[in-house]
Amino acid sequence: MNRNADDRRIIAACTSWEDVENLNLMLSRLIEATESRNFLPLCVAFDRSGVESRGEESIRELMSAFDVSNLAGFLLFGEMIRSDEINRHIIQLAQEKKLPVFMMEREYEGCINMAFSYGDGFEKVARHLVEEHGCGDIVMVAGIQGNSYSEERISLCRQILEEKD
């Protein structure tokens, strides 16, 4: 059932443009999941380097979201944004308006924090390579430096190799 946008509650989905493939996947799923419900996603994207790095456009978009009478809350894609400055700024604004903040893949006080465990699957693959195939000199592409998933993969791989000398 399609509803009029005026009848639906707005979810301000705050994210980053830099990871556009993941952004598109996540937003598509969010739109699909809310299409028949009483919610409508509104995307507010930031450049990772700072709140104002896209100029006034992102700030205007965020502030206009607060002027929407049917704003239900915020969904922050924390790992995509990767900026404590941006995340904390949005959390503070939301708290002032007494709106909930759902934080994906990062943890902040005052938010409903949601994180997924990707390390278990990677650990199984790495252990298989080391234990079953005897690999001891592994060269891997871990991902983006500073990304929590990449850092977790590197740590797990080192730990497994150290366990097996």
Short mmCIF file of C-alpha atoms in Angstrom, two decimals:
data_model
loop_
_atom_site.label_atom_id
_atom_site.label_comp_id
_atom_site.label_asym_id
_atom_site.label_seq_id
_atom_site.Cartn_x
_atom_site.Cartn_y
_atom_site.Cartn_z
CA MET A 1 0.00 0.00 0.00
CA ASN A 2 1.49 3.36 -1.00
CA ARG A 3 0.96 6.15 1.44
CA ASN A 4 1.15 9.87 0.97
CA ALA A 5 4.51 11.22 2.17
CA ASP A 6 2.62 13.61 4.48
CA ASP A 7 1.12 10.64 6.32
CA ARG A 8 4.43 8.88 6.89
CA ARG A 9 7.02 9.50 9.61
CA ILE A 10 10.44 10.56 8.35
CA ILE A 11 13.59 8.59 9.14
CA ALA A 12 16.65 10.78 8.53
CA ALA A 13 19.27 8.35 7.20
CA CYS A 14 22.65 10.04 7.69
CA THR A 15 25.56 8.60 5.78
CA SER A 16 28.55 9.35 3.54
CA TRP A 17 28.79 9.69 -0.23
CA GLU A 18 32.26 8.09 -0.35
CA ASP A 19 30.96 4.52 -0.15
CA VAL A 20 28.27 4.97 -2.80
CA GLU A 21 27.89 1.25 -3.64
CA ASN A 22 27.13 0.30 -0.04
CA LEU A 23 25.07 3.45 0.39
CA ASN A 24 22.86 2.51 -2.56
CA LEU A 25 22.43 -1.05 -1.30
CA MET A 26 21.52 0.08 2.22
CA LEU A 27 19.15 2.81 1.07
CA SER A 28 17.44 0.48 -1.40
CA ARG A 29 16.82 -2.03 1.39
CA LEU A 30 15.62 0.72 3.75
CA ILE A 31 13.21 2.09 1.13
CA GLU A 32 11.96 -1.40 0.36
CA ALA A 33 11.49 -2.23 4.06
CA THR A 34 9.57 0.97 4.79
CA GLU A 35 7.52 1.17 1.59
CA SER A 36 4.44 -0.49 3.07
CA ARG A 37 4.92 0.89 6.55
CA ASN A 38 4.38 4.23 8.15
CA PHE A 39 7.96 5.47 7.54
CA LEU A 40 9.75 7.32 4.75
CA PRO A 41 13.58 7.49 4.57
CA LEU A 42 15.23 10.86 3.89
CA CYS A 43 18.92 10.59 2.98
CA VAL A 44 21.33 13.20 4.37
CA ALA A 45 24.87 12.53 3.11
CA PHE A 46 28.12 14.04 4.35
CA ASP A 47 31.70 14.07 3.18
CA ARG A 48 33.81 12.18 5.73
CA SER A 49 36.20 15.04 6.33
CA GLY A 50 33.76 17.23 8.23
CA VAL A 51 30.24 18.44 8.79
CA GLU A 52 30.69 21.41 6.49
CA SER A 53 32.90 19.85 3.80
CA ARG A 54 30.02 19.64 1.32
CA GLY A 55 29.38 23.29 2.00
CA GLU A 56 26.07 24.41 3.41
CA GLU A 57 24.06 21.83 1.48
CA SER A 58 24.36 18.97 3.98
CA ILE A 59 23.76 21.25 6.94
CA ARG A 60 20.66 22.70 5.26
CA GLU A 61 19.39 19.19 4.53
CA LEU A 62 19.96 18.12 8.12
CA MET A 63 18.38 21.24 9.58
CA SER A 64 15.40 20.97 7.25
CA ALA A 65 14.87 17.45 8.57
CA PHE A 66 14.43 18.93 12.03
CA ASP A 67 11.75 21.27 10.72
CA VAL A 68 9.69 18.31 9.51
CA SER A 69 6.87 17.81 11.99
CA ASN A 70 6.71 14.08 11.35
CA LEU A 71 10.42 13.36 11.90
CA ALA A 72 10.60 10.04 13.79
CA GLY A 73 14.34 9.73 14.36
CA PHE A 74 17.78 9.22 12.88
CA LEU A 75 19.57 6.25 11.40
CA LEU A 76 23.31 6.96 11.35
CA PHE A 77 25.56 4.81 9.20
CA GLY A 78 28.45 5.44 11.57
CA GLU A 79 31.01 3.24 9.84
CA MET A 80 30.29 4.88 6.49
CA ILE A 81 30.55 8.38 7.96
CA ARG A 82 33.66 7.48 10.03
CA SER A 83 33.74 10.91 11.63
CA ASP A 84 33.21 11.31 15.36
CA GLU A 85 32.69 15.03 14.75
CA ILE A 86 29.78 14.44 12.38
CA ASN A 87 28.24 11.59 14.40
CA ARG A 88 28.41 13.50 17.69
CA HIS A 89 26.97 16.63 16.08
CA ILE A 90 23.96 14.75 14.77
CA ILE A 91 23.47 12.87 18.06
CA GLN A 92 23.53 16.16 19.98
CA LEU A 93 20.96 17.73 17.64
CA ALA A 94 18.71 14.67 17.91
CA GLN A 95 18.95 14.61 21.70
CA GLU A 96 17.98 18.29 21.87
CA LYS A 97 14.82 17.39 19.93
CA LYS A 98 14.30 14.19 21.99
CA LEU A 99 14.51 12.02 18.88
CA PRO A 100 16.00 8.50 18.87
CA VAL A 101 19.27 7.79 17.10
CA PHE A 102 19.94 4.32 15.69
CA MET A 103 23.68 3.95 15.16
CA MET A 104 24.96 1.35 12.67
CA GLU A 105 28.37 -0.25 13.20
CA ARG A 106 29.67 2.24 15.78
CA GLU A 107 28.84 2.74 19.44
CA TYR A 108 27.94 6.05 21.02
CA GLU A 109 26.36 6.79 24.37
CA GLY A 110 22.70 7.76 24.11
CA CYS A 111 22.13 5.83 20.87
CA ILE A 112 20.53 2.54 20.01
CA ASN A 113 23.74 0.88 18.81
CA MET A 114 23.57 -1.88 16.19
CA ALA A 115 26.66 -3.80 15.11
CA PHE A 116 27.14 -7.02 13.20
CA SER A 117 29.87 -9.61 13.71
CA TYR A 118 31.78 -10.12 10.48
CA GLY A 119 34.88 -11.48 12.19
CA ASP A 120 33.51 -14.97 12.83
CA GLY A 121 33.19 -15.81 9.14
CA PHE A 122 36.60 -14.36 8.29
CA GLU A 123 38.21 -16.24 11.17
CA LYS A 124 36.82 -19.56 9.86
CA VAL A 125 38.29 -18.93 6.40
CA ALA A 126 41.67 -17.83 7.78
CA ARG A 127 41.84 -20.80 10.17
CA HIS A 128 41.00 -23.15 7.31
CA LEU A 129 43.86 -21.75 5.20
CA VAL A 130 46.35 -22.04 8.07
CA GLU A 131 45.22 -25.32 9.64
CA GLU A 132 44.04 -27.33 6.63
CA HIS A 133 46.34 -26.02 3.91
CA GLY A 134 49.38 -25.14 6.02
CA CYS A 135 49.58 -21.53 4.85
CA GLY A 136 52.00 -19.58 7.03
CA ASP A 137 52.93 -16.62 4.89
CA ILE A 138 49.63 -14.96 4.01
CA VAL A 139 49.40 -11.82 1.92
CA MET A 140 45.94 -10.32 2.14
CA VAL A 141 44.10 -7.24 1.02
CA ALA A 142 42.50 -6.22 4.30
CA GLY A 143 40.53 -3.24 3.08
CA ILE A 144 40.57 0.42 3.98
CA GLN A 145 43.07 1.50 6.65
CA GLY A 146 41.26 2.65 9.77
CA ASN A 147 38.07 0.75 8.87
CA SER A 148 37.04 -1.33 11.88
CA TYR A 149 36.32 -4.40 9.73
CA SER A 150 39.70 -4.17 8.03
CA GLU A 151 41.50 -3.77 11.34
CA GLU A 152 39.58 -6.73 12.77
CA ARG A 153 40.58 -8.93 9.81
CA ILE A 154 44.25 -8.00 10.18
CA SER A 155 44.15 -8.69 13.92
CA LEU A 156 42.43 -12.05 13.47
CA CYS A 157 44.87 -13.14 10.77
CA ARG A 158 47.87 -12.19 12.92
CA GLN A 159 46.39 -13.94 15.94
CA ILE A 160 45.81 -17.19 14.00
CA LEU A 161 49.31 -17.10 12.50
CA GLU A 162 50.86 -16.45 15.93
CA GLU A 163 48.92 -19.38 17.42
CA LYS A 164 50.40 -21.67 14.73
CA ASP A 165 53.90 -20.10 14.89
#
